[in-house]
XYZ file of C-alpha atoms in Angstrom:
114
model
C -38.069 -24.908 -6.200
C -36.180 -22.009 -7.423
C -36.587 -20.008 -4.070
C -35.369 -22.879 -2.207
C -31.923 -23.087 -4.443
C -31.696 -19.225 -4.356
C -31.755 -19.106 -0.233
C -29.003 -22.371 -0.589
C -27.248 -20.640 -3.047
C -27.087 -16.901 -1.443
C -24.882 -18.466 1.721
C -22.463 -20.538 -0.174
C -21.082 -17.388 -2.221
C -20.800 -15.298 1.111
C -19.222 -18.327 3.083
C -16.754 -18.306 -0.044
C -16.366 -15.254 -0.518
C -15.387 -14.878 3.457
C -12.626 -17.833 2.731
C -11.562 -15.995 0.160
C -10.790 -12.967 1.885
C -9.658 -14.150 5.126
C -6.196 -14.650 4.267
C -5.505 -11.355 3.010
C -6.917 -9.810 5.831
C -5.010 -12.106 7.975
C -1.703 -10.573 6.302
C -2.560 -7.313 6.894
C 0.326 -4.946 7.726
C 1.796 -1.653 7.406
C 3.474 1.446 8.545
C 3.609 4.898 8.604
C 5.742 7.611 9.256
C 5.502 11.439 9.766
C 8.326 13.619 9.561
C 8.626 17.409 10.680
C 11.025 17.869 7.924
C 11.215 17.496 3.751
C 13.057 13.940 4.348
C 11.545 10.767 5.951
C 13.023 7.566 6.105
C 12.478 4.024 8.035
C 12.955 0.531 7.212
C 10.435 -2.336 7.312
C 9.708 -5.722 6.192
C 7.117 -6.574 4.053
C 5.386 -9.674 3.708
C 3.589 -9.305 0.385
C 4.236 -9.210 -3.286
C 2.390 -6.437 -3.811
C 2.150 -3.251 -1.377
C 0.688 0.780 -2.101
C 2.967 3.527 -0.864
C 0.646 6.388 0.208
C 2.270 9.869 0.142
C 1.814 13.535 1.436
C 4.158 16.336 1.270
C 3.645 19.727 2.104
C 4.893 22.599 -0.190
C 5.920 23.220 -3.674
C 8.225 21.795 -5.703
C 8.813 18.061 -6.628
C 9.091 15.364 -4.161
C 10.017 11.894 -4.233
C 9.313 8.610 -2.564
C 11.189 4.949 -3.181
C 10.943 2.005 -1.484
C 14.278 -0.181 -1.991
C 15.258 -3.374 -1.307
C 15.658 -7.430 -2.211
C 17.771 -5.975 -5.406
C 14.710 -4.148 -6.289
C 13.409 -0.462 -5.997
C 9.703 0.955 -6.924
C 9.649 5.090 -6.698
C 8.213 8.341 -8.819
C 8.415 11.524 -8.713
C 5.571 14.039 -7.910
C 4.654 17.496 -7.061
C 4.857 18.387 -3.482
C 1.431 20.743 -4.719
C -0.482 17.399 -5.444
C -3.008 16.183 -3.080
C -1.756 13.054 -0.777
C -1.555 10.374 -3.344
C -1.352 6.244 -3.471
C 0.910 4.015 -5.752
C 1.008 0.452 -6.308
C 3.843 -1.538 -6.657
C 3.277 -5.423 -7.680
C 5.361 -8.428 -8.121
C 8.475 -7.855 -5.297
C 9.581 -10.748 -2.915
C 8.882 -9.951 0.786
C 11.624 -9.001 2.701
C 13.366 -5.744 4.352
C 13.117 -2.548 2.600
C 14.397 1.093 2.906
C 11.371 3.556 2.488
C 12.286 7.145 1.463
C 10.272 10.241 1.078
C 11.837 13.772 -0.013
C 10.304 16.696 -1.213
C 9.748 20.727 -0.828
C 10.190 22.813 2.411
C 7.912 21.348 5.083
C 6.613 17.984 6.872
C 6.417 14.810 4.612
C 4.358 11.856 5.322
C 4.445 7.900 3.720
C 3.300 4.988 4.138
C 3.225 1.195 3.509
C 0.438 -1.098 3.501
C -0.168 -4.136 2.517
């Protein structure tokens, strides 16, 4: 009897688990941009509350990124030595935003996913 409700059981939590997922896969989105230069910038619109800015700048020196926008802006500072590095920002209405990247001599990267 157990076996029986452990091979019923086993489906339910992946069917469930698949429901559960499918709508944030469904949102999906992003962008990315690479710049030549120390400076980046592009606008966007996001459609989630909660998005991870991924960043990668080439040189030494500090860098920054920020991503403005609906009266709100999410941004650090960082050293353009680090390794390409991921932030999360939670808890912003969807809408447009400005993202910005700036750092030492060289080409910049960032991104937005969500």
């Amino acid at each position: 009897m157990r076996e029986k409700l452990l091979r019923g059981v086993l489906p339910a939590v992946v069917a469930v688990s698949a429901f559960v997922l499918m709508p944030q896969v469904a949102h999906a989105g992003g962008k990315y941009a690479d710049c030549s230069t120390a400076a980046c910038e592009f606008g966007l619109t996001i459609e989630a509350t909660t998005f991870h800015v991924d960043a990668d700048v080439h040189g030494s020196g500090t860098a920054t990124w920020s991503v403005s926008g609906q009266g709100r802006t999410c941004a650090t500072t960082f050293r353009g030595e680090d390794p390409a590095r991921s932030w999360t920002c939670a808890n912003y209405p969807t809408g447009h935003y400005i993202v910005r990247v700036s750092g030492p001599q060289g080409p910049s990267n960032i991104g937005i996913r969500w």
